[in-house]
Amino acid sequence: MAERIIIDTDPGQDDAVAILLALGSPELEVLGITAVAGNVPLALTALNARKICELAGRPDIKVFAGCDRPLRQPLVTAEHVHGKTGLDGPSLPDPQMPLQPGHAVDFIIDTLRAEPPGTVTLCPLGPLTNIATAFEKAPDIAARVKQIVLMGGAYFEVGNITPAAEFNIYVDPEAAEIVFRAGAPLVVIPLDVTHKALVTKPRNDAFRAIGTPVGTAVAEMTDFFERFDREKYGSDGAPLHDPCVTAWLLNPALFTGRRINVEIEVHSPLTRGMTVADWWGVTDRVPNALFIGDLDADGLFALITERLARL
């Protein structure tokens, strides 16, 4: 049976590739996409999610708008990385498919209550506001989640929005704290992994060589995305963060990691949003996450390219 997933997202070029990878993979059944404010405000993330579904030829996917701000602090966005639309690069038409009625948080709650326990995986690609709000509103659903596979945090790679914090966690640390303490099985894919998933020129050429609207759009997205990260990191290409979540679901053998304890710093002005990962097991805190540390980048990009070609 296909793995049943809800993608919680703030698209974002790399979110777009993660969604397209899921929609191109028969092993995954996307029950719905829930938009959250993050890379850009909610109105744009909800719009972008529908653009991506239509690009994939999947206007049947249910897209819900969720939380438009973090739980406790003003919204921080990342137009400096993703452009003013969040999907700068390709020219994608406005979607014809409507947003679904109702709130994303209620969709998450209703789905987890309606489906058998342990059969729905949550895939957060942005700030964890929707997931945390659902857990606060309906505490019973955490025990019904099969697993949460998220992109967020960092340890050896430290921060990309502050010296200590990765963007998704920093935008809403209180939400992250709720999710990390909820007790649901947790897989964390941090910058330590995604900074090894670089869209080099040959890899981007392979996307373009697919020769379809999807392949061309992805190449144009990563072309745009690359200009910021190459300058920032001095690397051979931009890290493709969020598709690592989808790829882990499809082929976890591409990744390695450890079960460790991860706590979220919510108080310190110096390190707020930091994922304090006990990688070396120096505390007696109980492990609460599989924290991924490495990946097979060539295998990852071969998988992405092959699946995008199916759309």
Short mmCIF file of C-alpha atoms in Angstrom, two decimals:
data_model
loop_
_atom_site.label_atom_id
_atom_site.label_comp_id
_atom_site.label_asym_id
_atom_site.label_seq_id
_atom_site.Cartn_x
_atom_site.Cartn_y
_atom_site.Cartn_z
CA MET A 1 0.00 0.00 0.00
CA ALA A 2 1.07 3.57 -0.65
CA GLU A 3 2.34 5.60 2.29
CA ARG A 4 -0.40 8.09 3.14
CA ILE A 5 0.95 11.58 3.81
CA ILE A 6 -0.06 15.16 4.50
CA ILE A 7 2.45 17.71 3.23
CA ASP A 8 2.61 20.85 5.38
CA THR A 9 4.47 23.50 3.44
CA ASP A 10 5.42 27.12 2.75
CA PRO A 11 6.46 26.99 -0.95
CA GLY A 12 9.38 27.95 -1.65
CA GLN A 13 11.25 26.51 -4.66
CA ASP A 14 12.64 23.57 -2.72
CA ASP A 15 9.18 22.88 -1.25
CA ALA A 16 7.90 22.79 -4.82
CA VAL A 17 10.40 20.10 -5.79
CA ALA A 18 9.49 18.10 -2.67
CA ILE A 19 5.81 18.23 -3.60
CA LEU A 20 6.50 17.31 -7.23
CA LEU A 21 8.65 14.39 -6.10
CA ALA A 22 5.77 13.12 -3.97
CA LEU A 23 3.22 13.54 -6.76
CA GLY A 24 5.52 11.67 -9.16
CA SER A 25 5.90 8.70 -6.81
CA PRO A 26 3.21 5.99 -6.71
CA GLU A 27 4.55 4.81 -3.34
CA LEU A 28 3.06 7.95 -1.77
CA GLU A 29 -0.58 9.00 -1.50
CA VAL A 30 -0.92 12.71 -0.81
CA LEU A 31 -4.08 13.09 1.25
CA GLY A 32 -3.78 16.87 1.22
CA ILE A 33 -1.42 19.82 1.27
CA THR A 34 -1.63 22.32 4.13
CA ALA A 35 -0.09 25.74 3.61
CA VAL A 36 1.56 27.73 6.38
CA ALA A 37 3.20 31.15 6.52
CA GLY A 38 6.98 30.94 6.31
CA ASN A 39 9.15 31.60 3.28
CA VAL A 40 6.46 34.08 2.20
CA PRO A 41 3.12 35.07 3.76
CA LEU A 42 0.21 32.62 3.80
CA ALA A 43 -1.65 34.09 0.82
CA LEU A 44 1.37 33.31 -1.36
CA THR A 45 2.17 29.89 0.10
CA ALA A 46 -1.43 28.77 -0.44
CA LEU A 47 -1.32 30.14 -3.99
CA ASN A 48 2.04 28.52 -4.71
CA ALA A 49 0.93 25.11 -3.46
CA ARG A 50 -1.92 25.13 -5.99
CA LYS A 51 0.38 26.30 -8.79
CA ILE A 52 2.61 23.31 -8.10
CA CYS A 53 -0.30 20.86 -8.10
CA GLU A 54 -1.47 22.18 -11.46
CA LEU A 55 2.06 22.06 -12.86
CA ALA A 56 2.07 18.37 -11.91
CA GLY A 57 -1.31 17.83 -13.56
CA ARG A 58 -2.91 17.11 -10.18
CA PRO A 59 -5.68 19.66 -9.59
CA ASP A 60 -7.45 16.95 -7.59
CA ILE A 61 -5.10 17.42 -4.64
CA LYS A 62 -6.78 19.14 -1.70
CA VAL A 63 -4.97 22.32 -0.64
CA PHE A 64 -5.88 24.07 2.62
CA ALA A 65 -4.74 27.41 4.01
CA GLY A 66 -3.50 27.27 7.59
CA CYS A 67 -1.89 29.56 10.14
CA ASP A 68 -0.82 33.00 8.92
CA ARG A 69 1.58 33.75 11.78
CA PRO A 70 3.69 31.96 14.40
CA LEU A 71 2.29 31.11 17.81
CA ARG A 72 4.12 33.77 19.85
CA GLN A 73 6.13 36.10 17.64
CA PRO A 74 5.82 38.16 14.43
CA LEU A 75 6.30 36.33 11.16
CA VAL A 76 9.82 36.27 9.66
CA THR A 77 9.88 35.57 5.91
CA ALA A 78 12.61 34.76 3.36
CA GLU A 79 11.92 36.73 0.19
CA HIS A 80 15.65 37.47 0.10
CA VAL A 81 16.13 33.79 -0.74
CA HIS A 82 12.97 32.79 -2.63
CA GLY A 83 11.99 36.07 -4.31
CA LYS A 84 8.89 38.15 -3.76
CA THR A 85 6.51 35.39 -4.88
CA GLY A 86 8.31 32.55 -3.12
CA LEU A 87 8.50 30.75 -6.47
CA ASP A 88 10.56 33.22 -8.47
CA GLY A 89 12.26 31.70 -11.49
CA PRO A 90 9.66 30.07 -13.71
CA SER A 91 6.54 31.85 -14.94
CA LEU A 92 3.66 29.73 -13.66
CA PRO A 93 0.04 30.63 -14.38
CA ASP A 94 -2.38 31.45 -11.61
CA PRO A 95 -4.15 28.25 -10.55
CA GLN A 96 -7.70 27.43 -11.49
CA MET A 97 -8.17 24.96 -8.64
CA PRO A 98 -9.69 26.53 -5.53
CA LEU A 99 -8.52 26.40 -1.98
CA GLN A 100 -10.54 23.92 0.02
CA PRO A 101 -13.03 25.32 2.51
CA GLY A 102 -12.02 25.10 6.12
CA HIS A 103 -8.74 25.54 7.94
CA ALA A 104 -5.64 23.41 7.44
CA VAL A 105 -5.43 22.66 11.16
CA ASP A 106 -8.95 21.21 11.15
CA PHE A 107 -8.10 19.12 8.08
CA ILE A 108 -5.08 17.67 9.90
CA ILE A 109 -7.16 16.90 13.00
CA ASP A 110 -10.10 15.45 11.07
CA THR A 111 -7.87 13.28 8.88
CA LEU A 112 -5.90 11.83 11.77
CA ARG A 113 -9.11 11.07 13.65
CA ALA A 114 -10.83 9.52 10.63
CA GLU A 115 -7.96 7.28 9.48
CA PRO A 116 -6.79 4.22 11.42
CA PRO A 117 -4.09 5.03 13.99
CA GLY A 118 -0.56 4.77 12.69
CA THR A 119 -1.45 5.14 9.00
CA VAL A 120 -0.86 8.84 8.25
CA THR A 121 2.58 10.47 8.06
CA LEU A 122 2.98 14.23 8.47
CA CYS A 123 5.61 15.89 6.27
CA PRO A 124 6.33 19.45 7.44
CA LEU A 125 8.55 21.40 5.05
CA GLY A 126 8.26 24.80 6.76
CA PRO A 127 7.58 26.28 10.18
CA LEU A 128 5.69 23.88 12.47
CA THR A 129 2.83 26.24 13.33
CA ASN A 130 0.03 24.18 11.73
CA ILE A 131 1.20 20.92 13.29
CA ALA A 132 1.67 22.41 16.75
CA THR A 133 -1.69 24.16 16.61
CA ALA A 134 -3.36 20.87 15.67
CA PHE A 135 -1.65 19.08 18.58
CA GLU A 136 -2.68 21.83 21.00
CA LYS A 137 -6.27 21.85 19.76
CA ALA A 138 -6.60 18.05 19.66
CA PRO A 139 -4.01 16.40 21.93
CA ASP A 140 -5.36 12.94 21.10
CA ILE A 141 -4.09 13.04 17.52
CA ALA A 142 -0.36 12.90 18.35
CA ALA A 143 -0.71 9.24 19.29
CA ARG A 144 -2.45 8.54 15.97
CA VAL A 145 0.39 9.86 13.79
CA LYS A 146 2.48 7.17 12.08
CA GLN A 147 5.51 9.47 11.99
CA ILE A 148 6.55 13.07 11.40
CA VAL A 149 9.29 13.51 8.83
CA LEU A 150 10.39 17.14 8.78
CA MET A 151 13.01 19.40 7.29
CA GLY A 152 14.37 21.66 9.96
CA GLY A 153 17.11 22.34 12.43
CA ALA A 154 20.86 21.94 12.34
CA TYR A 155 23.71 20.80 14.53
CA PHE A 156 27.13 20.68 12.87
CA GLU A 157 26.01 23.18 10.22
CA VAL A 158 24.60 25.56 12.88
CA GLY A 159 22.23 28.26 11.56
CA ASN A 160 21.20 29.77 8.25
CA ILE A 161 18.96 32.61 9.51
CA THR A 162 20.86 33.34 12.75
CA PRO A 163 24.27 32.02 13.81
CA ALA A 164 22.50 29.30 15.82
CA ALA A 165 19.13 28.64 14.18
CA GLU A 166 17.79 27.11 10.99
CA PHE A 167 14.99 29.10 9.34
CA ASN A 168 12.00 26.73 9.76
CA ILE A 169 12.60 26.27 13.47
CA TYR A 170 13.52 29.91 14.07
CA VAL A 171 10.28 31.22 12.54
CA ASP A 172 8.24 29.45 15.23
CA PRO A 173 10.36 27.92 18.01
CA GLU A 174 7.38 27.49 20.34
CA ALA A 175 5.61 25.41 17.70
CA ALA A 176 8.74 23.31 17.20
CA GLU A 177 8.99 22.72 20.95
CA ILE A 178 5.41 21.44 21.03
CA VAL A 179 6.00 19.08 18.10
CA PHE A 180 9.33 17.75 19.39
CA ARG A 181 7.76 17.01 22.78
CA ALA A 182 4.51 15.52 21.47
CA GLY A 183 5.70 11.93 21.54
CA ALA A 184 4.98 11.14 17.87
CA PRO A 185 7.77 9.26 16.05
CA LEU A 186 10.02 11.95 14.62
CA VAL A 187 12.54 12.01 11.77
CA VAL A 188 14.54 15.26 11.53
CA ILE A 189 16.34 16.19 8.32
CA PRO A 190 18.57 19.15 9.23
CA LEU A 191 20.94 21.42 7.35
CA ASP A 192 23.67 18.90 8.13
CA VAL A 193 22.08 16.72 5.44
CA THR A 194 20.53 19.22 3.07
CA HIS A 195 23.76 21.19 2.65
CA LYS A 196 25.12 18.03 0.99
CA ALA A 197 22.22 17.92 -1.49
CA LEU A 198 23.67 20.50 -3.87
CA VAL A 199 22.08 21.35 -7.22
CA THR A 200 25.26 21.44 -9.28
CA LYS A 201 25.15 22.45 -12.94
CA PRO A 202 25.11 18.82 -14.21
CA ARG A 203 22.24 17.99 -11.86
CA ASN A 204 20.27 21.05 -12.94
CA ASP A 205 21.01 20.26 -16.60
CA ALA A 206 19.50 16.83 -15.97
CA PHE A 207 16.28 18.46 -14.73
CA ARG A 208 16.12 20.66 -17.83
CA ALA A 209 16.88 17.71 -20.11
CA ILE A 210 13.67 15.99 -18.98
CA GLY A 211 12.12 18.28 -21.58
CA THR A 212 8.71 18.62 -19.94
CA PRO A 213 7.04 21.64 -18.31
CA VAL A 214 7.86 20.13 -14.92
CA GLY A 215 11.53 19.58 -15.75
CA THR A 216 11.90 23.06 -17.19
CA ALA A 217 10.14 24.72 -14.26
CA VAL A 218 12.26 22.87 -11.71
CA ALA A 219 15.45 23.86 -13.55
CA GLU A 220 14.31 27.48 -13.57
CA MET A 221 13.43 27.34 -9.88
CA THR A 222 16.79 25.94 -8.90
CA ASP A 223 18.58 28.39 -11.20
CA PHE A 224 16.94 31.23 -9.26
CA PHE A 225 17.38 29.62 -5.85
CA GLU A 226 21.05 28.98 -6.55
CA ARG A 227 22.13 32.59 -6.92
CA PHE A 228 21.63 33.32 -3.21
CA ASP A 229 23.14 30.18 -1.73
CA ARG A 230 26.17 30.03 -4.01
CA GLU A 231 27.11 33.53 -2.90
CA LYS A 232 26.38 32.78 0.75
CA TYR A 233 28.12 29.41 1.06
CA GLY A 234 30.62 29.50 -1.79
CA SER A 235 29.41 26.05 -2.82
CA ASP A 236 29.06 24.40 -6.23
CA GLY A 237 25.28 24.72 -6.09
CA ALA A 238 22.32 25.49 -3.87
CA PRO A 239 21.20 23.06 -1.16
CA LEU A 240 17.91 21.41 -2.11
CA HIS A 241 16.47 21.13 1.38
CA ASP A 242 12.87 19.95 1.38
CA PRO A 243 12.98 17.17 -1.25
CA CYS A 244 15.10 15.24 1.25
CA VAL A 245 11.90 14.67 3.26
CA THR A 246 10.12 13.05 0.34
CA ALA A 247 13.24 11.11 -0.65
CA TRP A 248 13.60 9.73 2.88
CA LEU A 249 10.08 8.33 2.66
CA LEU A 250 10.82 6.78 -0.73
CA ASN A 251 14.28 5.38 0.04
CA PRO A 252 15.55 5.77 3.62
CA ALA A 253 18.63 3.76 2.65
CA LEU A 254 19.92 6.94 0.98
CA PHE A 255 20.32 8.46 4.47
CA THR A 256 22.08 7.70 7.73
CA GLY A 257 21.45 9.11 11.19
CA ARG A 258 21.14 8.46 14.91
CA ARG A 259 18.31 8.26 17.41
CA ILE A 260 19.08 11.10 19.81
CA ASN A 261 17.45 13.70 22.00
CA VAL A 262 16.69 17.04 20.33
CA GLU A 263 15.42 20.02 22.32
CA ILE A 264 14.36 23.44 21.03
CA GLU A 265 15.77 26.62 22.55
CA VAL A 266 12.92 29.11 23.03
CA HIS A 267 14.27 31.51 25.67
CA SER A 268 17.78 32.71 24.86
CA PRO A 269 17.95 35.80 22.61
CA LEU A 270 21.36 34.55 21.46
CA THR A 271 20.35 31.03 20.40
CA ARG A 272 16.55 31.19 20.06
CA GLY A 273 15.35 28.57 17.60
CA MET A 274 18.42 26.38 17.96
CA THR A 275 17.95 22.62 17.77
CA VAL A 276 20.06 21.37 20.65
CA ALA A 277 20.93 17.92 19.35
CA ASP A 278 22.64 15.49 21.74
CA TRP A 279 24.57 13.86 18.88
CA TRP A 280 27.28 12.46 21.17
CA GLY A 281 24.94 11.22 23.88
CA VAL A 282 26.43 13.36 26.61
CA THR A 283 23.16 13.84 28.52
CA ASP A 284 20.65 11.44 30.01
CA ARG A 285 17.79 13.00 28.04
CA VAL A 286 15.62 10.37 26.35
CA PRO A 287 16.00 10.14 22.55
CA ASN A 288 12.98 11.65 20.80
CA ALA A 289 14.07 11.77 17.14
CA LEU A 290 15.96 10.05 14.38
CA PHE A 291 18.35 12.88 13.48
CA ILE A 292 19.73 12.41 9.98
CA GLY A 293 23.41 13.20 9.48
CA ASP A 294 24.38 12.16 5.95
CA LEU A 295 23.02 11.15 2.55
CA ASP A 296 23.93 9.71 -0.83
CA ALA A 297 23.60 12.88 -2.91
CA ASP A 298 24.01 11.16 -6.28
CA GLY A 299 21.31 8.66 -5.36
CA LEU A 300 19.05 11.48 -4.20
CA PHE A 301 19.31 13.41 -7.46
CA ALA A 302 18.91 10.29 -9.57
CA LEU A 303 15.67 9.58 -7.70
CA ILE A 304 14.38 13.15 -8.05
CA THR A 305 15.17 13.29 -11.77
CA GLU A 306 13.55 9.92 -12.49
CA ARG A 307 10.36 10.79 -10.62
CA LEU A 308 10.03 14.29 -12.06
CA ALA A 309 10.20 12.71 -15.51
CA ARG A 310 6.99 10.79 -14.72
CA LEU A 311 4.94 13.98 -14.39
#
